[in-house]
N, CA and C atoms as an extended XYZ file, in Angstrom:
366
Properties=species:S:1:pos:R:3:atomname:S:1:resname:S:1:resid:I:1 pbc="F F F"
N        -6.541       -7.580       11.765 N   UNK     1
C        -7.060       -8.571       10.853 CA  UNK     1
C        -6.009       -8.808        9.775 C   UNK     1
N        -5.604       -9.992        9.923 N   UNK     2
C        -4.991      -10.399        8.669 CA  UNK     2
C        -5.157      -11.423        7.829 C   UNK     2
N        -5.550      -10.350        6.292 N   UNK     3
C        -6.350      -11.762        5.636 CA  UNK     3
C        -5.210      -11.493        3.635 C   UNK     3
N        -4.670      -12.671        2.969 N   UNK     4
C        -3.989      -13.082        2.245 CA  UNK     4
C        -5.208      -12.991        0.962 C   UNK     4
N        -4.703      -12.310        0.441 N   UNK     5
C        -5.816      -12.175       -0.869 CA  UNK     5
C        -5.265      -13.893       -1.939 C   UNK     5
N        -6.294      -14.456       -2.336 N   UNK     6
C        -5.812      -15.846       -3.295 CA  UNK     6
C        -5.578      -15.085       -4.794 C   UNK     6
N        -5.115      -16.016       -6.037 N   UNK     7
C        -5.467      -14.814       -7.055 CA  UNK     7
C        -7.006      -14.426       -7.367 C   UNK     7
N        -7.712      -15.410       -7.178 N   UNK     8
C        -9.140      -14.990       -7.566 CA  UNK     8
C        -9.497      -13.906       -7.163 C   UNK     8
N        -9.211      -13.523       -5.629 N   UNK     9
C        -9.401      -12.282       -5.153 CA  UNK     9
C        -8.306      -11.068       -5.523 C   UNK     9
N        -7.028      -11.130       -6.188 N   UNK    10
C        -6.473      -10.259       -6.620 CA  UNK    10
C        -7.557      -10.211       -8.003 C   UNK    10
N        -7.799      -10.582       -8.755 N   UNK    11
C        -8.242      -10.176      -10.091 CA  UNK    11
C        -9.279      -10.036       -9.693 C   UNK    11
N       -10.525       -9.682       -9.341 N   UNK    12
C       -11.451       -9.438       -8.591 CA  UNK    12
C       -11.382       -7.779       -8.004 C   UNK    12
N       -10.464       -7.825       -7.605 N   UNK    13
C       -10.149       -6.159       -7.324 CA  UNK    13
C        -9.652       -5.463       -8.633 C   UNK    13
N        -9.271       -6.130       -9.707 N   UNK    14
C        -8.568       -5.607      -10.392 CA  UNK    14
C        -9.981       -5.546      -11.518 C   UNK    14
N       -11.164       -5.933      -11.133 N   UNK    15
C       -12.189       -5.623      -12.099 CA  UNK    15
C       -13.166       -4.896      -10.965 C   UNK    15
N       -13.052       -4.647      -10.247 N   UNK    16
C       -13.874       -3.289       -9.158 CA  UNK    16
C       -14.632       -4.220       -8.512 C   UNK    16
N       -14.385       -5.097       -7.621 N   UNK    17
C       -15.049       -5.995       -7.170 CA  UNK    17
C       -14.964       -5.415       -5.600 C   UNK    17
N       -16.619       -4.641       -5.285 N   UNK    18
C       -16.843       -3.866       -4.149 CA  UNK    18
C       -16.014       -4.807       -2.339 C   UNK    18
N       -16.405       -5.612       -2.423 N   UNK    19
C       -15.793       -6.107       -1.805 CA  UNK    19
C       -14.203       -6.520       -1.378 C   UNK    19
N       -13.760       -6.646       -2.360 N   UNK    20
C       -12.150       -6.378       -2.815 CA  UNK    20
C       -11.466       -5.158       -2.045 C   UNK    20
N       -12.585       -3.887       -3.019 N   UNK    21
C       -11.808       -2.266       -3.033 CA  UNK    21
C       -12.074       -2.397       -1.520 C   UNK    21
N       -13.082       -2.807       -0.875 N   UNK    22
C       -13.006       -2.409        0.665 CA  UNK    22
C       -12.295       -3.012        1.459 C   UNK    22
N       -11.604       -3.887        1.296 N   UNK    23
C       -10.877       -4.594        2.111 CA  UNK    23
C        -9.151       -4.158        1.949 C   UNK    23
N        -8.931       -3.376        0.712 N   UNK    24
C        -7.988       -2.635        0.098 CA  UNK    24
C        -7.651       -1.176        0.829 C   UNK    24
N        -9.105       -0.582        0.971 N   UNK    25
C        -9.240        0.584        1.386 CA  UNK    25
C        -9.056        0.463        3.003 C   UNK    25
N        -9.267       -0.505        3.782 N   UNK    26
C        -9.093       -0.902        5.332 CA  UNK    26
C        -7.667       -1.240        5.582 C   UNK    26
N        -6.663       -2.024        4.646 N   UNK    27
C        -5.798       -1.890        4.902 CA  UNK    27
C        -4.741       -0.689        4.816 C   UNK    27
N        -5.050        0.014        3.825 N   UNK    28
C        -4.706        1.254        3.982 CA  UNK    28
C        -4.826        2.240        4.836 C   UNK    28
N        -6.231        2.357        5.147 N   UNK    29
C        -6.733        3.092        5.946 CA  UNK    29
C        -6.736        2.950        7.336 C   UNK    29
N        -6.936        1.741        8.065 N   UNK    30
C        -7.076        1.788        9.465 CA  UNK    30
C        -6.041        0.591       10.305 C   UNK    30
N        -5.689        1.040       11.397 N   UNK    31
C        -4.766        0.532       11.663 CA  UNK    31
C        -5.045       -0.949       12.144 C   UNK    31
N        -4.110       -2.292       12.460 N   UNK    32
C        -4.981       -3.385       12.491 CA  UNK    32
C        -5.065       -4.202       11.420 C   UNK    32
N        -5.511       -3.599       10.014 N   UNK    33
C        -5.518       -4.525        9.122 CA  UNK    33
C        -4.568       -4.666        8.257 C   UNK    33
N        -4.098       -5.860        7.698 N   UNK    34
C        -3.295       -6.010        6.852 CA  UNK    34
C        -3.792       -7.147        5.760 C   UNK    34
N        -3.397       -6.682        4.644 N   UNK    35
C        -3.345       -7.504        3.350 CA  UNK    35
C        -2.465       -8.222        2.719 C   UNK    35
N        -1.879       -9.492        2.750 N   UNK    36
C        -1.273      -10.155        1.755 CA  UNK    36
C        -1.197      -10.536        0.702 C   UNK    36
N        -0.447      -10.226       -0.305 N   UNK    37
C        -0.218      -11.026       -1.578 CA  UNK    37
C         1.049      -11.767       -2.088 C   UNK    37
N         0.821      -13.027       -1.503 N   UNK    38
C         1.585      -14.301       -2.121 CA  UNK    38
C         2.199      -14.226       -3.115 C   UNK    38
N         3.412      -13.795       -4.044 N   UNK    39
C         3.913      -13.656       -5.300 CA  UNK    39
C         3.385      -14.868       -6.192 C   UNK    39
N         2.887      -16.241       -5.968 N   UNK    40
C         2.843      -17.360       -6.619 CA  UNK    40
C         1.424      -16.950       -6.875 C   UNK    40
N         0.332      -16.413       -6.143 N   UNK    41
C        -0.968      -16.308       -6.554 CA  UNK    41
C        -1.008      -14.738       -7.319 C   UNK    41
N        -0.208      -13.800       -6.792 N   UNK    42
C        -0.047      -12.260       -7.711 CA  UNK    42
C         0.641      -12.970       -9.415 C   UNK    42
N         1.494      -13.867       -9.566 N   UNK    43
C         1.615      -14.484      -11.241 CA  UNK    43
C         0.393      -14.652      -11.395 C   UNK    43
N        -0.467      -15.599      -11.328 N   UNK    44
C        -1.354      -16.115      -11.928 CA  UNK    44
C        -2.758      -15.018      -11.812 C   UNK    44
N        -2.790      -14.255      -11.212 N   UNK    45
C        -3.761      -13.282      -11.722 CA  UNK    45
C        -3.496      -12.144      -12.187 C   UNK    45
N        -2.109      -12.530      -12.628 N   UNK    46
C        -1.376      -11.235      -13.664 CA  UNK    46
C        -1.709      -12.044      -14.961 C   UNK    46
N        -1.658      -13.655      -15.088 N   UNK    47
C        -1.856      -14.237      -16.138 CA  UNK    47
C        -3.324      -14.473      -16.444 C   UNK    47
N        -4.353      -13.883      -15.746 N   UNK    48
C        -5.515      -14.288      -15.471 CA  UNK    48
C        -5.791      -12.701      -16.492 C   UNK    48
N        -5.434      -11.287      -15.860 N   UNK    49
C        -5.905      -10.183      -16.113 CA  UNK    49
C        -4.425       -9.616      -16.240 C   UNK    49
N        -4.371       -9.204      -17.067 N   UNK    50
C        -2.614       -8.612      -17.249 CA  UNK    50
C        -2.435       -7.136      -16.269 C   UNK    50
N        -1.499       -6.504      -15.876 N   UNK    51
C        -1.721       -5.498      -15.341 CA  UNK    51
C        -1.993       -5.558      -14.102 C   UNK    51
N        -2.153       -6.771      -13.020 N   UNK    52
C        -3.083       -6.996      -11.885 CA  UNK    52
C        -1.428       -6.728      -11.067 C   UNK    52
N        -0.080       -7.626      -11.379 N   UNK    53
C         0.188       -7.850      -10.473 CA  UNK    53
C         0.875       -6.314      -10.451 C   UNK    53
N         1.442       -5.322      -11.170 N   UNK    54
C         1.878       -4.043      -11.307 CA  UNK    54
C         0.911       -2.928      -10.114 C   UNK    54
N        -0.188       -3.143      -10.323 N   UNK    55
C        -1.278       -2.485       -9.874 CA  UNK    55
C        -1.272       -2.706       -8.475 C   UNK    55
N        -1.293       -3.912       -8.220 N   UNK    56
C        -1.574       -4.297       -6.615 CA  UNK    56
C        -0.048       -3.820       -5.686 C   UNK    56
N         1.243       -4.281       -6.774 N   UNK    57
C         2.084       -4.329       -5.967 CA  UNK    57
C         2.236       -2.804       -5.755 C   UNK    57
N         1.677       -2.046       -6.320 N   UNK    58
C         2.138       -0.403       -5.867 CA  UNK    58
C         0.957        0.023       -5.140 C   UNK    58
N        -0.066       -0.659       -4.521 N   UNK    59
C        -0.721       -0.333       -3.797 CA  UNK    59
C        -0.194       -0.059       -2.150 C   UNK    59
N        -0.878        0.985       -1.590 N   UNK    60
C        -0.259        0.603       -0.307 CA  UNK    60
C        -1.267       -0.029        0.939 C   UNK    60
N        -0.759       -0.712        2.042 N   UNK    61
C        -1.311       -1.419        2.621 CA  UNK    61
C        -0.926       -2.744        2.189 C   UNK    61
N        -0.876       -3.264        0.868 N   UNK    62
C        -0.667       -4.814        0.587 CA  UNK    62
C         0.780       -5.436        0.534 C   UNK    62
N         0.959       -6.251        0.688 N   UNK    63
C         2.623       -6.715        1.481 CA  UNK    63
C         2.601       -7.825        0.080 C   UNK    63
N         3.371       -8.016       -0.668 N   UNK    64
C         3.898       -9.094       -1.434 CA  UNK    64
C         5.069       -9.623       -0.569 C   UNK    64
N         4.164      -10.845       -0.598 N   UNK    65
C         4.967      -12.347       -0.234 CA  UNK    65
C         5.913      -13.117       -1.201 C   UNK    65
N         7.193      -12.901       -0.420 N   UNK    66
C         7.968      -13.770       -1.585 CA  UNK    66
C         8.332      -15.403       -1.411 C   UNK    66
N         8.648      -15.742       -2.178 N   UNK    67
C         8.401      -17.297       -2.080 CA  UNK    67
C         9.856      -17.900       -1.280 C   UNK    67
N         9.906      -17.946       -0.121 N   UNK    68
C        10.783      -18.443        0.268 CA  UNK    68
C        11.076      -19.677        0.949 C   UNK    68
N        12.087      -20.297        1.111 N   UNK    69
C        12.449      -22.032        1.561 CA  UNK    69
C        10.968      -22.219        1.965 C   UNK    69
N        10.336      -22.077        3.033 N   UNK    70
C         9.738      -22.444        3.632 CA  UNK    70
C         8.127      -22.486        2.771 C   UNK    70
N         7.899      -21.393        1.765 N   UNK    71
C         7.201      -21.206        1.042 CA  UNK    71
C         7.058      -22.437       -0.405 C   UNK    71
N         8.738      -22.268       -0.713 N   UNK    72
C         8.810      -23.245       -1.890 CA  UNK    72
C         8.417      -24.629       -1.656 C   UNK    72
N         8.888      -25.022       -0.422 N   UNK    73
C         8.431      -26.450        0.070 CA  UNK    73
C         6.877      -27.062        0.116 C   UNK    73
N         6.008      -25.755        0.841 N   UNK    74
C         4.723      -25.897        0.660 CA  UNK    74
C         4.310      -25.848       -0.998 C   UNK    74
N         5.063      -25.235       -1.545 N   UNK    75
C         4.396      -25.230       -3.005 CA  UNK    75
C         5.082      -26.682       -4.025 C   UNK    75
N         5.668      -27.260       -3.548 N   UNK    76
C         6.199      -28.375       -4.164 CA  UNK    76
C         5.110      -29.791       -3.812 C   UNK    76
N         4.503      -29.500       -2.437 N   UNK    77
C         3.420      -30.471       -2.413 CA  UNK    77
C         2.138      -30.634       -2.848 C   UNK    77
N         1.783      -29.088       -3.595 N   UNK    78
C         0.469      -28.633       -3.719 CA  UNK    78
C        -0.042      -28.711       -5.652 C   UNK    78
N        -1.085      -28.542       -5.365 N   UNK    79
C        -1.389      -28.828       -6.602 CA  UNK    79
C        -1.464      -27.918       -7.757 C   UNK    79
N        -1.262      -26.360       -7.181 N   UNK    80
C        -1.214      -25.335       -8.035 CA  UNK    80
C        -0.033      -24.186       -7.191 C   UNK    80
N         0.354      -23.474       -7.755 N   UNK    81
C         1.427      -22.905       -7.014 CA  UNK    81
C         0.645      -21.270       -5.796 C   UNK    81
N        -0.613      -21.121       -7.047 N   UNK    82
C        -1.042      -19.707       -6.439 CA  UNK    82
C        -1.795      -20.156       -5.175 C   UNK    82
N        -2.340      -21.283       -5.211 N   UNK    83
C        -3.226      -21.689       -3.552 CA  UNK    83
C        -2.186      -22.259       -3.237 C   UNK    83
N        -1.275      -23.142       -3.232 N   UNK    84
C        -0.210      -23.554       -2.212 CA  UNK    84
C         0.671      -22.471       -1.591 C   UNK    84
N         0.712      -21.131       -2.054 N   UNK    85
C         1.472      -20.415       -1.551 CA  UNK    85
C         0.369      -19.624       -0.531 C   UNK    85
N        -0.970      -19.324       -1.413 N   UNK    86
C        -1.950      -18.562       -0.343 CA  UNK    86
C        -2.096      -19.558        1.162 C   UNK    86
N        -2.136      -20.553        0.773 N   UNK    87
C        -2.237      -21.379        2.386 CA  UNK    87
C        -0.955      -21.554        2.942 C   UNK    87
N        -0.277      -21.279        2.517 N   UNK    88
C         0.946      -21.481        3.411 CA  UNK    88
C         0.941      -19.887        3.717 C   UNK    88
N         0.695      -18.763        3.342 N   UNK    89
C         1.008      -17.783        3.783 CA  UNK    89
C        -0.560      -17.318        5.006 C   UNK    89
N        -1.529      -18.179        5.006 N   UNK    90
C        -2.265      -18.243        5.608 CA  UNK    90
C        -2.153      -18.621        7.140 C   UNK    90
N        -1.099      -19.181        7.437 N   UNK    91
C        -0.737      -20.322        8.457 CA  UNK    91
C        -0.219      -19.906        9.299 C   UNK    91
N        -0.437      -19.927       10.648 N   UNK    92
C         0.087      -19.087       11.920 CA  UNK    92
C         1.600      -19.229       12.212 C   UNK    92
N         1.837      -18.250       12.500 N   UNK    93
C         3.190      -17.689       12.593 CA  UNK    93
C         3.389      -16.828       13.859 C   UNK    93
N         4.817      -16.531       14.225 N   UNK    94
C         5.239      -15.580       15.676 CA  UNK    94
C         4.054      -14.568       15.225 C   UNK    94
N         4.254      -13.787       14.123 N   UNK    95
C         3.283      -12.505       14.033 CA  UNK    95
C         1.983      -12.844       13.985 C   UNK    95
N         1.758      -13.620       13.702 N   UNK    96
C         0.382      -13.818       13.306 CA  UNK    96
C        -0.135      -15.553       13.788 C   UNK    96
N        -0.249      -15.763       15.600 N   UNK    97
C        -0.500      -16.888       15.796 CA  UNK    97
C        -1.842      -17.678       15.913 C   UNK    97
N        -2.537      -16.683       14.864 N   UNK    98
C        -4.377      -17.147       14.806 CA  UNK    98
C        -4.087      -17.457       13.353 C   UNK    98
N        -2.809      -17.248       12.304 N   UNK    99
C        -3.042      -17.173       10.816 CA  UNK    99
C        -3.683      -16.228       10.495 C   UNK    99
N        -4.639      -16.107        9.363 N   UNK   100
C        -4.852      -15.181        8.133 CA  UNK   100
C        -5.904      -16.006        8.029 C   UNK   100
N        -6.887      -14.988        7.404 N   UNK   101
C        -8.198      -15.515        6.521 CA  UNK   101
C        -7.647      -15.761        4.868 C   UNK   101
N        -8.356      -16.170        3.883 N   UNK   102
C        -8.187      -16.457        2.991 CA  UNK   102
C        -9.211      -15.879        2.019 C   UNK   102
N        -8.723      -14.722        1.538 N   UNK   103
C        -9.932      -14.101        0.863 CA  UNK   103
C       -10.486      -14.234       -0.627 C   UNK   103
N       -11.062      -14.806       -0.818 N   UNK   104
C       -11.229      -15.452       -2.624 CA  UNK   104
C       -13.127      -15.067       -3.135 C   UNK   104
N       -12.907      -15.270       -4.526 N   UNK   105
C       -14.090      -15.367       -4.874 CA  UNK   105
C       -14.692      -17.139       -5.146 C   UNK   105
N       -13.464      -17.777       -4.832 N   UNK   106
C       -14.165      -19.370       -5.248 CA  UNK   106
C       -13.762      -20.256       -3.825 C   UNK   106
N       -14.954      -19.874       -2.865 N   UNK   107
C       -14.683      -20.689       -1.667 CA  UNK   107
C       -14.707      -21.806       -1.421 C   UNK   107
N       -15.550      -22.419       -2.254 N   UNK   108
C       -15.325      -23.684       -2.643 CA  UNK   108
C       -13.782      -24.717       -2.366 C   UNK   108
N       -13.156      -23.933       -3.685 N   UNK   109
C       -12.148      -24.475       -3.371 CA  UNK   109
C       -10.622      -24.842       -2.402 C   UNK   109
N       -11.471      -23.753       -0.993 N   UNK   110
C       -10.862      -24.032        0.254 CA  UNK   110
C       -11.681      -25.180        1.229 C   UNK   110
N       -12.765      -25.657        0.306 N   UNK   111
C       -13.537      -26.655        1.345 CA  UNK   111
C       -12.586      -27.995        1.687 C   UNK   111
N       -12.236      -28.330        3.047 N   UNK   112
C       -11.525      -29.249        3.643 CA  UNK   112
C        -9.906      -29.452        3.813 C   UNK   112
N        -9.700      -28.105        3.357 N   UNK   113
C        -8.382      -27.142        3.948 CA  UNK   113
C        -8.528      -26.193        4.889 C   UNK   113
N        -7.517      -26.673        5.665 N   UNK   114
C        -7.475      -26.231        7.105 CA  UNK   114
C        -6.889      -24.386        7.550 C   UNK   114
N        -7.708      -23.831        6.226 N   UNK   115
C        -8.113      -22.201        6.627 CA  UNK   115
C        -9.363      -21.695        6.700 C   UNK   115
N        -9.426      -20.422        7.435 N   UNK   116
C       -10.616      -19.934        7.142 CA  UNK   116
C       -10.523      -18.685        5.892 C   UNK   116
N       -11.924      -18.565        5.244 N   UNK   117
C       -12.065      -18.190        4.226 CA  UNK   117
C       -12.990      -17.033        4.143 C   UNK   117
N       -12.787      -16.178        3.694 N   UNK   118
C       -13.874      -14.739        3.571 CA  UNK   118
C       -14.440      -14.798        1.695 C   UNK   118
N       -15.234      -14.995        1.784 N   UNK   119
C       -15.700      -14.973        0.288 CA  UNK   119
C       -16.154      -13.848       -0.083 C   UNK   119
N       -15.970      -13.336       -1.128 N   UNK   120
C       -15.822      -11.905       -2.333 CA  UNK   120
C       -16.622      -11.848       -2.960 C   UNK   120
N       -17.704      -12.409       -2.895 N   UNK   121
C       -18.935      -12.731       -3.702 CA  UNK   121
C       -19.904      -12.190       -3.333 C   UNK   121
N       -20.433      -11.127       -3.940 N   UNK   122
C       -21.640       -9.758       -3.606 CA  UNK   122
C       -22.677      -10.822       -3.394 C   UNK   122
């Protein structure tokens, strides 16, 4: 399973958000799953909750995504940098040719973008 945390869902873990810690604790723990974090959505929920992006990035199991050509391009068309990078890091690839879920607390705002979405919301 590979699912790209948005920032909503990084700061969300970073306030004990049960759902979060377990999806934290699976990538760590069992083999199969993996967690992403987008560097463009880890800023903004460092600017959201200070301390978030320090915390996550020394977690293990979670992979920080760095923003590269292919990354920057998607984020030059988009309307915020932290979801233009989560959907582009969402998007099927050699490793990953099903994509990534998109894990957030505001699902909403993946309605009529072409990912799927796991919502964080007890």
């Amino acid at each position: 399973m590979h699912i790209v945390l948005d920032e909503t869902a990084m700061t969300a873990a970073g306030q004990g958000n049960i759902l979060a810690s377990r999806l934290i604790h699976r990538a760590h723990a069992e083999p199969g799953w993996f967690l992403y974090a987008p560097a463009c959505a880890l800023v903004e929920a460092d600017r959201a909750r200070p301390g978030t992006a320090e915390h996550l990035a020394t977690l293990p199991g979670i992979t920080v995504l760095d923003l590269d050509l292919a990354a920057a391009l998607a984020v030059a068309r988009e309307e915020t940098w932290a979801a233009a990078h989560s959907r582009h890091a969402a998007q099927p690839t050699a490793d990953r040719p099903e994509g990534a879920v998109i894990a957030t607390t505001m699902p909403k705002r993946w309605d009529g973008r072409p990912v799927r979405v796991l919502d964080l919301n007890p």
